[in-house]
Structure formats: structure tokens, C-alpha cells
Coordinates of C-alpha atoms in Angstrom, one line a residue:
Chain A
M1 CA 74.8 25.6 -68.6
A2 CA 78.0 26.2 -69.9
N3 CA 80.0 22.8 -70.5
G4 CA 82.8 21.1 -72.3
F5 CA 85.4 23.2 -71.8
E6 CA 88.5 21.4 -71.9
R7 CA 91.2 23.7 -71.3
P8 CA 90.6 27.9 -70.2
L9 CA 91.6 29.4 -73.7
D10 CA 88.6 26.9 -75.4
L11 CA 85.8 29.5 -73.8
L12 CA 88.5 32.4 -75.2
N13 CA 87.9 30.2 -78.6
S14 CA 84.2 30.2 -78.4
A15 CA 83.9 33.4 -77.6
R16 CA 85.1 34.8 -80.8
G17 CA 83.6 37.0 -82.7
K18 CA 80.8 38.1 -79.2
E19 CA 81.4 40.8 -76.9
V20 CA 83.5 40.6 -73.7
I21 CA 83.7 42.4 -71.1
V22 CA 87.5 42.7 -70.4
Q23 CA 88.7 43.3 -66.7
L24 CA 92.3 45.2 -66.1
K25 CA 94.1 45.2 -63.4
N26 CA 95.1 49.1 -63.5
E27 CA 90.7 48.7 -62.1
K28 CA 89.7 49.7 -65.2
Q29 CA 86.8 47.6 -67.6
L30 CA 86.6 47.1 -71.5
T31 CA 84.1 46.5 -72.9
G32 CA 84.6 45.2 -77.3
I33 CA 84.2 41.8 -79.8
L34 CA 87.1 39.7 -79.4
L35 CA 88.6 39.4 -82.5
A36 CA 91.8 37.4 -81.5
F37 CA 94.3 36.1 -78.7
D38 CA 96.9 34.4 -78.1
I39 CA 98.9 32.0 -75.2
H40 CA 100.1 35.6 -73.8
I41 CA 96.1 36.0 -73.6
N42 CA 97.3 39.1 -75.6
I43 CA 93.5 39.9 -77.2
V44 CA 92.3 42.3 -79.7
L45 CA 89.1 43.7 -79.1
D46 CA 86.6 45.7 -81.8
N47 CA 84.5 48.2 -81.1
A48 CA 86.2 48.9 -77.6
K49 CA 84.6 51.2 -75.2
E50 CA 86.1 52.1 -71.4
I51 CA 83.0 51.7 -69.0
K52 CA 82.4 53.0 -65.4
D53 CA 79.3 52.3 -63.7
G54 CA 77.6 51.0 -66.8
E55 CA 78.1 54.0 -68.5
V56 CA 80.5 54.4 -71.1
K57 CA 83.5 56.7 -70.0
R58 CA 86.3 56.4 -73.2
S59 CA 85.6 55.2 -76.8
I60 CA 88.7 53.6 -77.8
G61 CA 88.2 51.4 -81.2
L62 CA 90.3 48.8 -82.8
T63 CA 92.8 47.7 -80.3
F64 CA 95.7 45.4 -78.8
L65 CA 95.3 44.6 -75.0
R66 CA 98.7 43.7 -73.7
G67 CA 98.0 39.9 -71.5
D68 CA 99.1 40.6 -68.7
T69 CA 97.7 43.7 -67.8
I70 CA 94.1 41.8 -67.9
I71 CA 92.1 39.7 -64.7
F72 CA 89.4 37.9 -66.8
I73 CA 87.8 37.9 -69.3
S74 CA 83.9 36.8 -69.7
P75 CA 81.4 36.3 -72.5
S76 CA 79.0 39.2 -72.4
V77 CA 75.0 38.2 -71.8
P78 CA 72.3 40.0 -72.7
S79 CA 69.8 40.5 -69.6
K80 CA 66.7 39.8 -69.5
Chain B
M5 CA 89.9 14.2 -44.7
A6 CA 92.1 15.4 -48.3
N7 CA 94.5 12.6 -48.9
G8 CA 96.1 11.4 -52.6
F9 CA 97.4 14.9 -53.3
E10 CA 100.0 14.4 -55.2
R11 CA 101.0 16.9 -56.4
P12 CA 99.2 20.8 -56.3
L13 CA 97.3 21.0 -59.7
D14 CA 95.7 17.1 -58.3
L15 CA 93.1 19.1 -56.5
L16 CA 92.6 21.4 -59.3
N17 CA 91.8 18.4 -61.1
S18 CA 89.7 17.3 -58.2
A19 CA 87.5 20.6 -58.3
R20 CA 86.4 19.7 -61.9
G21 CA 82.9 20.5 -61.8
K22 CA 83.0 21.4 -58.6
E23 CA 82.4 24.9 -56.9
V24 CA 85.7 27.3 -55.3
I25 CA 86.5 30.2 -53.8
V26 CA 89.1 32.0 -55.5
Q27 CA 91.0 34.9 -53.4
L28 CA 92.1 37.6 -56.1
K29 CA 95.2 39.3 -55.3
N30 CA 93.4 42.2 -55.7
E31 CA 91.5 41.5 -52.4
K32 CA 88.1 41.0 -53.5
Q33 CA 86.8 37.1 -53.8
L34 CA 85.4 35.2 -56.4
T35 CA 83.0 32.8 -56.4
G36 CA 82.0 29.4 -59.6
I37 CA 82.4 26.4 -60.7
L38 CA 85.4 25.5 -61.3
L39 CA 85.1 24.3 -65.2
A40 CA 88.8 23.6 -66.8
F41 CA 92.4 25.3 -65.5
D42 CA 96.7 25.1 -66.8
I43 CA 99.5 24.8 -65.4
H44 CA 99.9 28.5 -65.7
I45 CA 96.1 28.0 -63.1
N46 CA 93.8 30.6 -66.1
I47 CA 90.9 29.0 -65.1
V48 CA 87.5 29.6 -66.2
L49 CA 84.1 29.5 -63.5
D50 CA 81.6 29.1 -64.6
N51 CA 78.0 31.1 -62.5
A52 CA 81.0 33.0 -61.7
K53 CA 79.8 35.8 -58.6
E54 CA 82.4 38.8 -56.4
I55 CA 82.0 38.0 -52.9
K56 CA 83.3 41.2 -50.2
D57 CA 81.6 39.6 -46.6
G58 CA 79.8 37.1 -47.7
E59 CA 77.0 38.6 -50.0
V60 CA 77.4 38.9 -53.7
K61 CA 79.2 41.4 -55.0
R62 CA 78.1 41.5 -58.7
S63 CA 77.4 38.2 -60.7
I64 CA 79.8 37.4 -63.4
G65 CA 78.6 34.5 -64.9
L66 CA 81.2 32.5 -67.1
T67 CA 84.6 34.1 -67.0
F68 CA 88.5 33.3 -68.0
L69 CA 90.8 33.6 -65.1
R70 CA 94.5 34.8 -65.6
G71 CA 96.4 32.8 -63.8
D72 CA 99.0 35.3 -62.6
T73 CA 96.7 37.2 -60.5
I74 CA 95.3 34.9 -58.2
I75 CA 95.9 34.1 -54.9
F76 CA 94.0 30.9 -53.8
I77 CA 91.5 27.9 -54.9
S78 CA 89.8 26.3 -52.2
P79 CA 87.1 23.9 -52.3
S80 CA 83.8 24.8 -51.2
V81 CA 82.7 23.5 -48.0
P82 CA 79.5 23.1 -47.0
S83 CA 78.4 23.9 -44.1
K84 CA 76.8 22.0 -41.7
Chain C
M26 CA 118.6 20.4 -35.4
A27 CA 118.3 20.4 -39.1
N28 CA 120.3 18.8 -40.6
G29 CA 121.2 16.8 -43.9
F30 CA 119.6 19.7 -46.6
E31 CA 121.0 19.3 -50.2
R32 CA 118.4 21.8 -51.9
P33 CA 115.7 24.6 -50.5
L34 CA 112.5 21.8 -51.5
D35 CA 114.0 18.4 -49.5
L36 CA 113.1 21.6 -46.5
L37 CA 109.2 21.4 -48.4
N38 CA 109.3 17.0 -49.1
S39 CA 110.4 16.9 -45.1
A40 CA 107.6 18.6 -44.3
R41 CA 104.9 16.6 -45.8
G42 CA 102.5 15.5 -44.0
K43 CA 103.1 18.1 -41.6
E44 CA 101.6 22.1 -39.8
V45 CA 102.8 25.4 -41.8
I46 CA 102.7 28.3 -41.7
V47 CA 102.6 29.7 -43.8
Q48 CA 104.1 34.0 -45.5
L49 CA 102.2 36.2 -48.1
K50 CA 103.3 38.8 -49.7
N51 CA 100.4 40.9 -49.0
E52 CA 101.1 40.5 -45.5
K53 CA 98.2 37.7 -44.2
Q54 CA 100.4 34.3 -43.3
L55 CA 98.5 31.1 -43.8
T56 CA 99.1 27.6 -41.0
G57 CA 97.7 23.9 -42.0
I58 CA 99.4 20.8 -43.5
L59 CA 101.3 21.2 -46.2
L60 CA 100.1 17.4 -48.4
A61 CA 101.6 18.7 -51.5
F62 CA 103.8 21.1 -53.8
D63 CA 105.9 21.8 -56.7
I64 CA 108.6 23.6 -58.1
H65 CA 106.8 26.8 -58.6
I66 CA 106.9 26.8 -54.7
N67 CA 102.1 26.0 -55.2
I68 CA 101.6 24.0 -52.4
V69 CA 98.5 22.2 -51.3
L70 CA 96.8 23.3 -48.0
D71 CA 94.5 20.8 -46.0
N72 CA 93.2 22.4 -42.6
A73 CA 93.5 26.4 -44.2
K74 CA 93.5 29.5 -41.2
E75 CA 94.1 32.8 -41.9
I76 CA 95.9 34.0 -38.7
K77 CA 96.4 37.0 -37.1
D78 CA 98.3 37.9 -34.4
G79 CA 98.0 34.7 -33.0
E80 CA 94.4 33.8 -33.4
V81 CA 92.7 32.0 -36.3
K82 CA 90.3 34.6 -39.1
R83 CA 88.9 33.4 -41.3
S84 CA 89.1 29.4 -42.0
I85 CA 89.6 28.4 -45.7
G86 CA 90.2 24.2 -45.3
L87 CA 91.7 22.6 -47.8
T88 CA 93.4 25.2 -50.5
F89 CA 95.5 25.9 -53.5
L90 CA 98.2 28.2 -53.2
R91 CA 100.0 30.0 -56.0
G92 CA 103.6 30.0 -55.4
D93 CA 104.7 33.6 -56.2
T94 CA 102.6 34.4 -53.9
I95 CA 104.6 33.8 -50.7
I96 CA 107.4 34.8 -49.3
F97 CA 108.6 31.9 -46.3
I98 CA 106.8 28.6 -45.6
S99 CA 107.9 27.1 -42.1
P100 CA 107.0 23.5 -40.5
S101 CA 105.3 24.3 -36.7
V102 CA 107.4 24.1 -33.8
P103 CA 105.6 22.2 -31.2
S104 CA 105.9 25.3 -28.4
K105 CA 107.4 23.4 -25.3
Chain D
M30 CA 140.3 39.9 -47.8
A31 CA 137.5 37.8 -50.1
N32 CA 138.6 36.7 -53.1
G33 CA 138.5 33.7 -55.4
F34 CA 135.1 34.4 -56.2
E35 CA 134.2 32.9 -60.2
R36 CA 130.0 33.4 -59.8
P37 CA 128.4 35.2 -57.2
L38 CA 126.4 31.7 -56.2
D39 CA 130.4 30.4 -55.2
L40 CA 129.5 33.9 -52.4
L41 CA 126.1 31.3 -51.6
N42 CA 128.3 28.3 -51.4
S43 CA 130.9 29.4 -49.0
A44 CA 128.2 30.6 -46.5
R45 CA 126.9 26.9 -46.3
G46 CA 126.4 25.7 -43.2
K47 CA 127.2 30.2 -41.2
E48 CA 125.1 32.6 -39.9
V49 CA 123.5 35.7 -43.3
I50 CA 122.0 38.2 -42.6
V51 CA 118.8 38.2 -45.6
Q52 CA 117.5 41.9 -46.6
L53 CA 113.6 41.6 -47.3
K54 CA 112.3 43.4 -50.5
N55 CA 109.5 43.8 -48.2
E56 CA 111.7 46.5 -46.0
K57 CA 112.6 43.2 -42.7
Q58 CA 115.6 41.3 -42.7
L59 CA 115.9 38.1 -41.9
T60 CA 119.1 36.5 -39.6
G61 CA 119.8 32.3 -39.4
I62 CA 121.8 29.3 -40.4
L63 CA 122.0 28.5 -44.6
L64 CA 121.6 25.5 -45.4
A65 CA 120.3 25.7 -48.8
F66 CA 120.0 27.3 -51.5
D67 CA 119.1 26.6 -55.6
I68 CA 119.6 28.4 -59.1
H69 CA 116.0 30.3 -57.7
I70 CA 117.7 32.3 -54.8
N71 CA 115.4 29.6 -53.5
I72 CA 116.8 29.7 -50.2
V73 CA 116.8 27.3 -46.4
L74 CA 117.1 29.2 -43.1
D75 CA 118.0 27.5 -39.9
N76 CA 116.9 28.9 -36.1
A77 CA 116.6 32.5 -38.7
K78 CA 114.5 35.6 -36.5
E79 CA 112.6 38.5 -37.7
I80 CA 115.4 41.3 -37.1
K81 CA 113.9 44.8 -36.4
D82 CA 116.6 47.9 -35.3
G83 CA 119.0 45.1 -34.4
E84 CA 116.8 43.1 -31.6
V85 CA 114.9 39.7 -32.0
K86 CA 111.3 40.9 -33.1
R87 CA 110.0 37.3 -34.0
S88 CA 111.5 33.8 -33.6
I89 CA 110.8 31.7 -37.4
G90 CA 112.9 29.0 -37.3
L91 CA 113.2 26.9 -39.6
T92 CA 112.1 28.2 -42.8
F93 CA 112.2 27.4 -46.5
L94 CA 112.3 30.7 -48.2
R95 CA 111.3 31.8 -51.6
G96 CA 114.1 33.5 -53.8
D97 CA 112.3 36.5 -55.6
T98 CA 112.1 37.9 -51.9
I99 CA 115.0 38.5 -51.6
I100 CA 117.3 41.8 -51.8
F101 CA 120.7 40.5 -50.9
I102 CA 122.2 38.1 -48.4
S103 CA 126.0 38.8 -46.1
P104 CA 127.0 36.1 -44.4
S105 CA 127.4 37.7 -41.1
V106 CA 130.6 38.9 -39.9
P107 CA 131.9 38.9 -36.2
S108 CA 131.8 41.8 -34.1
K109 CA 135.3 43.1 -32.9
Chain E
M1 CA 136.5 57.4 -73.1
A2 CA 134.8 55.0 -72.5
N3 CA 134.7 52.8 -75.3
G4 CA 134.5 49.5 -77.3
F5 CA 132.1 47.9 -75.0
E6 CA 130.4 45.6 -77.5
R7 CA 127.7 43.9 -75.0
P8 CA 126.8 45.5 -71.8
L9 CA 127.8 43.1 -69.7
D10 CA 131.5 43.6 -70.6
L11 CA 131.3 46.7 -68.4
L12 CA 130.3 44.7 -65.6
N13 CA 133.8 42.3 -66.2
S14 CA 135.7 45.3 -66.6
A15 CA 134.8 46.4 -63.2
R16 CA 135.5 43.0 -61.5
G17 CA 137.9 44.6 -59.0
K18 CA 137.1 48.0 -58.9
E19 CA 135.0 50.5 -56.8
V20 CA 131.3 49.9 -58.2
I21 CA 127.7 51.9 -57.3
V22 CA 124.3 50.3 -57.6
Q23 CA 121.0 51.7 -57.5
L24 CA 118.2 49.6 -56.2
K25 CA 114.3 50.1 -57.4
N26 CA 113.9 50.5 -53.3
E27 CA 115.3 53.8 -53.8
K28 CA 118.9 52.4 -51.6
Q29 CA 122.3 53.3 -52.8
L30 CA 125.2 51.0 -52.2
T31 CA 128.7 51.0 -52.7
G32 CA 131.3 48.3 -52.5
I33 CA 134.5 46.2 -54.8
L34 CA 132.2 44.1 -57.9
L35 CA 133.4 40.5 -57.4
A36 CA 131.1 38.6 -60.0
F37 CA 127.9 39.0 -61.8
D38 CA 126.5 36.4 -64.1
I39 CA 124.0 36.7 -66.6
H40 CA 120.5 37.3 -64.2
I41 CA 122.9 40.2 -63.1
N42 CA 123.2 38.9 -59.6
I43 CA 126.2 40.4 -58.3
V44 CA 128.6 40.1 -55.7
L45 CA 129.9 42.3 -53.3
D46 CA 132.8 43.0 -51.0
N47 CA 132.8 45.5 -49.0
A48 CA 129.6 46.4 -49.2
K49 CA 128.3 49.9 -48.0
E50 CA 124.0 51.8 -48.1
I51 CA 125.2 55.5 -49.2
K52 CA 122.4 58.4 -48.5
D53 CA 123.4 61.4 -49.0
G54 CA 126.8 61.0 -49.4
E55 CA 127.3 59.5 -45.9
V56 CA 127.4 56.0 -45.2
K57 CA 124.5 54.8 -43.3
R58 CA 125.1 51.3 -42.8
S59 CA 127.6 48.5 -42.6
I60 CA 126.9 45.2 -45.3
G61 CA 130.8 43.8 -45.4
L62 CA 131.0 40.7 -47.9
T63 CA 126.9 40.5 -50.3
F64 CA 124.9 38.6 -52.4
L65 CA 122.7 41.0 -55.1
R66 CA 120.0 40.0 -56.6
G67 CA 119.6 41.3 -59.8
D68 CA 116.1 42.1 -60.1
T69 CA 115.9 44.4 -57.3
I70 CA 118.7 46.7 -59.5
I71 CA 118.4 49.7 -61.7
F72 CA 122.1 50.3 -62.7
I73 CA 125.5 49.7 -61.6
S74 CA 127.9 52.2 -62.2
P75 CA 131.2 52.1 -61.7
S76 CA 133.3 55.1 -59.1
V77 CA 135.2 57.4 -60.6
P78 CA 137.9 59.1 -58.3
S79 CA 136.8 62.7 -58.1
K80 CA 139.3 65.3 -59.3
Chain F
M19 CA 111.7 61.2 -92.0
A20 CA 112.3 57.9 -89.6
N21 CA 112.4 54.8 -91.4
G22 CA 113.5 51.6 -92.1
F23 CA 113.0 49.7 -88.9
E24 CA 112.1 45.7 -89.5
R25 CA 112.4 45.8 -85.6
P26 CA 112.8 47.0 -82.7
L27 CA 116.1 46.6 -82.1
D28 CA 117.0 48.0 -85.3
L29 CA 116.5 51.8 -83.4
L30 CA 118.8 51.1 -80.8
N31 CA 121.4 49.6 -82.7
S32 CA 121.4 52.9 -85.3
A33 CA 121.6 54.8 -82.3
R34 CA 124.6 53.5 -80.6
G35 CA 127.5 55.9 -80.5
K36 CA 124.6 58.6 -80.3
E37 CA 123.3 60.4 -77.3
V38 CA 118.9 59.5 -76.1
I39 CA 117.4 60.3 -73.3
V40 CA 116.0 57.2 -71.3
Q41 CA 112.9 57.5 -69.2
L42 CA 112.9 54.8 -66.2
K43 CA 109.5 53.4 -64.9
N44 CA 110.6 55.3 -61.4
E45 CA 109.6 58.7 -63.1
K46 CA 113.4 59.7 -63.3
Q47 CA 115.3 60.6 -67.3
L48 CA 118.4 59.9 -68.4
T49 CA 121.2 60.9 -70.8
G50 CA 124.2 59.3 -72.3
I51 CA 125.5 57.8 -75.6
L52 CA 124.3 55.1 -76.1
L53 CA 127.8 52.5 -76.1
A54 CA 125.7 48.7 -76.4
F55 CA 122.7 47.0 -74.9
D56 CA 121.3 43.7 -76.2
I57 CA 118.0 42.0 -76.5
H58 CA 117.1 42.3 -72.6
I59 CA 117.2 45.5 -73.7
N60 CA 119.8 45.5 -70.6
I61 CA 122.2 48.8 -71.8
V62 CA 125.6 50.6 -71.2
L63 CA 124.9 54.5 -71.3
D64 CA 128.4 57.0 -71.2
N65 CA 129.0 60.2 -69.7
A66 CA 124.8 59.9 -68.2
K67 CA 123.3 61.8 -66.3
E68 CA 120.2 62.6 -64.7
I69 CA 118.1 64.8 -65.6
K70 CA 115.0 66.5 -64.2
D71 CA 112.9 69.8 -65.3
G72 CA 115.2 69.7 -67.9
E73 CA 118.5 70.0 -65.4
V74 CA 120.6 68.2 -64.8
K75 CA 120.3 66.9 -60.7
R76 CA 123.2 64.3 -61.2
S77 CA 126.5 62.6 -63.3
I78 CA 126.4 59.4 -63.1
G79 CA 129.4 58.7 -66.1
L80 CA 130.0 55.1 -67.2
T81 CA 126.5 53.1 -66.3
F82 CA 124.7 49.8 -66.7
L83 CA 121.5 49.5 -67.0
R84 CA 119.1 46.9 -66.6
G85 CA 116.7 45.9 -69.8
D86 CA 113.0 45.7 -66.7
T87 CA 113.1 49.8 -65.6
I88 CA 113.3 51.5 -68.8
I89 CA 109.8 52.4 -70.6
F90 CA 111.5 53.8 -73.3
I91 CA 114.5 54.9 -74.7
S92 CA 114.7 57.7 -77.7
P93 CA 117.8 59.1 -80.1
S94 CA 118.3 62.7 -78.9
V95 CA 117.7 65.7 -81.5
P96 CA 119.2 68.5 -81.9
S97 CA 116.7 71.8 -80.9
K98 CA 116.9 73.8 -83.8
Chain G
M12 CA 84.0 46.8 -89.5
A13 CA 87.8 45.4 -88.8
N14 CA 87.4 41.7 -90.0
G15 CA 90.4 39.0 -91.1
F16 CA 93.3 39.0 -87.0
E17 CA 93.7 35.7 -86.8
R18 CA 96.1 35.9 -84.1
P19 CA 96.4 39.1 -81.8
L20 CA 100.2 40.3 -83.3
D21 CA 98.6 40.6 -87.5
L22 CA 96.5 43.9 -86.0
L23 CA 100.2 45.4 -85.4
N24 CA 100.7 43.7 -88.2
S25 CA 98.2 45.7 -90.0
A26 CA 98.8 49.3 -88.4
R27 CA 102.4 49.9 -88.9
G28 CA 103.8 53.8 -91.2
K29 CA 100.1 54.2 -89.5
E30 CA 99.9 56.5 -86.4
V31 CA 98.1 54.1 -83.0
I32 CA 97.7 54.9 -79.7
V33 CA 99.4 53.6 -76.8
Q34 CA 98.2 53.2 -73.1
L35 CA 101.2 52.7 -71.1
K36 CA 99.9 51.5 -67.3
N37 CA 101.8 54.5 -65.2
E38 CA 98.6 56.1 -66.8
K39 CA 100.2 58.0 -69.4
Q40 CA 99.6 57.9 -73.2
L41 CA 101.6 58.0 -75.9
T42 CA 100.7 58.7 -80.5
G43 CA 102.9 58.4 -83.0
I44 CA 103.4 56.4 -85.8
L45 CA 104.0 53.3 -85.3
L46 CA 107.8 51.6 -87.4
A47 CA 108.8 48.7 -85.9
F48 CA 107.4 45.6 -83.2
D49 CA 108.2 42.7 -81.9
I50 CA 106.8 39.2 -80.4
H51 CA 107.6 40.7 -76.5
I52 CA 104.9 44.3 -78.1
N53 CA 108.4 46.0 -78.0
I54 CA 107.3 48.5 -80.4
V55 CA 109.1 52.5 -82.2
L56 CA 107.2 55.2 -82.9
D57 CA 107.6 57.4 -84.8
N58 CA 106.8 61.5 -83.5
A59 CA 105.5 59.6 -80.0
K60 CA 104.0 63.0 -78.3
E61 CA 102.6 62.8 -74.3
I62 CA 98.7 63.2 -74.9
K63 CA 97.2 64.7 -71.5
D64 CA 93.3 65.4 -72.1
G65 CA 93.6 65.5 -75.5
E66 CA 96.6 67.9 -75.2
V67 CA 100.5 67.0 -76.4
K68 CA 102.5 67.4 -73.5
R69 CA 105.7 66.0 -74.0
S70 CA 107.0 66.0 -78.6
I71 CA 109.0 62.6 -78.2
G72 CA 110.1 62.2 -81.6
L73 CA 111.6 59.1 -82.5
T74 CA 112.1 56.6 -79.6
F75 CA 112.1 52.5 -78.7
L76 CA 109.0 50.9 -76.1
R77 CA 109.1 48.9 -73.9
G78 CA 106.4 46.4 -74.2
D79 CA 105.9 45.2 -70.4
T80 CA 105.3 48.5 -70.2
I81 CA 102.2 49.3 -72.7
I82 CA 99.1 47.6 -71.6
F83 CA 97.4 48.5 -74.8
I84 CA 97.9 50.1 -78.6
S85 CA 95.2 50.8 -80.7
P86 CA 95.3 52.4 -84.3
S87 CA 94.1 56.2 -84.7
V88 CA 91.4 55.3 -86.1
P89 CA 90.3 59.7 -88.4
S90 CA 87.0 62.0 -86.3
K91 CA 84.6 62.5 -88.6

């Protein structure tokens, strides 16, 4: 199971290059490949998509997302 | 009973590796294992779940949660 | 009567180990024993309870409360 | 008439030990004796009361009030 | 016409001792004599009044106003 | 076409003394002559007017506008 | 595919001089040519337009946009 995260940003670091789910404060969800982040939790997602009820609502592509709009960032888990 | 917390972050430190309940400003509640935190109260939860009325609404898994979305963090207490 | 508080945090310091009432920005009230605080007004409460109209709505126990969610913190006064 | 306030905090300093009216962002008003304040405009009020339409709604007593919840602080003026 | 304001605070400085109109974020308007201000735009008004539709709603008198509640501050212009 | 803005504040600098349109977070729009600005995007407008649907709603005159209430500032373009 | 962004601002840097889509917190969308940005994510857009449902609602032209009003900034992708 998950282990060895000394600091919260370690999780973001380990998620670089992988798909993540991003929950925004405005109730919307994005998925995409996490390319970069900084200490303000500003992030860059590639192939970003807005998701609602499991369906793609809008394709956004490469995007810069401001950290103060984010509630959580989770690495996607492949469903078995 | 609880004792010996000089500073508020001491409680978070003592809760590492244990289950916590996190109340968010958007009225939602998460539970999960607290893996890491920083001075902004950004946290990493493992096996996070969104809870409503005592039932699991959504399984989120490993997640990075931004500190400014949090109202409180409580170590879970085993019900007797 | 109250006296000798040079700085606002002096009141919080004098309330350590005692019961306080905490009014949150989201209209809710908590009571509990104030164990710790810092300059951001992050606090730790023990035996925290959510109160509404003088009745306990929810027992939260030991909890870390983020300072930016707080309106006021008052030492409880024993009713005579 | 009022005079000699070089900096805004000079008014708060001159109001120490006197009754003030505090308008909160959540539309509520408190009155009480101003005991202490800091540069964040965190304040301590003694004998604080919540006021609505000129009537006391709730007696709060000694309280620490977080600065970022405040709109204005006015020294009470004795009505003639 | 207005001239010679190198920095925004120069306008506030030139308005000291004069009547100003203050528009608050909560849709309310105050008028009063500007006595003091600081870099956070905290201000002290003397003889402050809450105004609505050109009429005085409430007399507040001498008051400390927190800067983060303010939209704009305008020197009153005598109507000709 | 527009060119040569190394930093965002360069645009504000080039707009000094000219008419600008200011969109506020509270859905309102102001026009006026930009006299001064600082790094917080606090600005001074001369001859400020509140505009709605292309019509002047209110004449505000010389005004200090707090930066955190602003969405955008655009130099006015003469309509051809 | 997108690659080589060490830090989030690298994406904004690579988008200078190109068309971007900017999603604001107030639910509105702007498009325009990104001319400049800073660490607060304040940006300058040229030929900015407000977009709704794929149609231009308002032409804004050259504009300074305050960073704290922004959710995301995406380089436009030519539709094939």
C-alpha cells in the first residue's frame, strides 16, 4: 500500500507523468496526465478532460491550473 | 485522555499512519489514513473515502488534499 | 473581571486546558477543551462537540481545527 | 472632535478599556470592552454581546475575535 | 483636474481631513472624514454614516474600517 | 498590434493617463482615466463612472480602487 | 505530445505569442493572445474576447487580467 511520503508534495512528485483526478472548488472534476507542479499547487495537466458522472463533458488538452482552485489531486487507479 | 500537545501540528504528527476524519469547507467529509502533512495543512490521505450520513459515497484512494479546503482533522476513535 | 491581556493571544494562552466555545464561519459551534493554538489560530480541542441550540449534535472528540474557519473563541463560563 | 490619529491602529489603541461596537462580515454585531488587539486586527472583547436591532441576542462574555471576520470597530458614543 | 499621483496611496494621503465616500464589498456605502490609512488600506473615518440611495441609514461616528472590506474610496466632490 | 510587454504591469504603465475599462468581481464596470497603480493592482482612476449596458449609472469622479476587487483592466479603444 | 515542463510556468512561457483559452472563476471564458504573465499569474491578453457556448459575447481587446480570478489557462489547439 502507499508508503514513504514524508511531505505532501512527495505524492505529487511520484504522480508526475501519470494520470490524476483533480477535484476543483467549483464542483468540477478534471482528469489528465500530471506534467508539473509547484509549491502553490499550480499544476500542468496534459490531455485534460472535464468529467461529470463518469462521462467526458469537455476536452481541454494541455492546461495550466491555478493551485487555489483545487480541493484534491488523486492518482488514478486502474479499475480491476 | 489527550495530553502533551504543545502546538496544534503535534496532533497531526501523532496521527500519522492512523485513520482520520477530515471535514471540508464544502460540507463534505473524507476518511482515510493520514500519511503526511505540511505547515499549510496540505495532507496526504491513503484509502480516502467520501462519507455522507455514515455511508461511503465515493472511494478516492490515495490523495493530496489542499489545506485551505479543510475545517478540521480528527483522529478516528474506535467505537466501543 | 478580565484584565491584563496585552495581546489577543494572551487570552488563548490563559484558556489552555479549559473549556471554550468556538464559533465557526459556517454557522456551526463547537465546544471542547483547548489544548493548543498557534499564531494562525489553528487550535486543538479535546472532547469537541458540535452544538446547536444548546444541544449536542455530533461528538467529534480530539480535533485539529484550522484557524481560518474561526470567528471567535470564548472561554466557557459556568452558569450560576 | 476626533484628532491626532497618525495610523489606523492609533484609534484602536485609544479605545482600549472602552466599549466598542464591532460589525462582522456575517452581518452580526457585537459590543464589548476592547481589551487587546494586534496587527491582524485580532481583538479581545470583555463582556461581549451579540446585538440585533438594538437588543441583546446572546451574551458571549470574554472572547477572542479573529480579525479577518471584522468590517469595522467603533468606539461607543454615549447617547445624550 | 486630478494630477500628480505617482502611487495610489498618494490619493488617500491628499484626502486626509476631507470627506470621502467608501464603497464596501457588502454593497453598503459609508461617508466620513478620512483621518488615517495604512498600506493594508485599513482606514479611520470620523463622523461616519451609512448611506443608501442618498439618505443616511445609520450614524456610526468615529470608526476603524478593515481594508479588505473596501472596493473604492473617493473624495467627495461638492455638487455645484 | 500590441507588442513589447515583458511583464503584465508594463501594460498598466503604458495606459497611464489614458481611459481604461475596469471589470470588478461584483459584476460592475467602471471607466476612467488611469492615474496610478501599484503591485497590488490598487489603482487611481480620474473621472470614474459606473457603466451598465453602455450607459453611465453613476458618476464617481476621482477614486482609489482596491486591487483585489478587480478582474481585468483594458485600455479603451476608440470605436471607428 | 506535451513534454519537458519542469515547472508550471514553463507552459505559460511556451504559450507566449499564441492563442490561449482562459477559464475564470466567475464562470466566464476569455480567448486571446498571451503577451505576458508574472508569478501571480497576472496576464496580458491581446485581442481578448469573452466566449460563451462557442460564440463571441464581447470583444475586450488588449487587457490586463488579475491572476486570482483565473482557474485555468490552455493553449488553443487548432481543430482538425
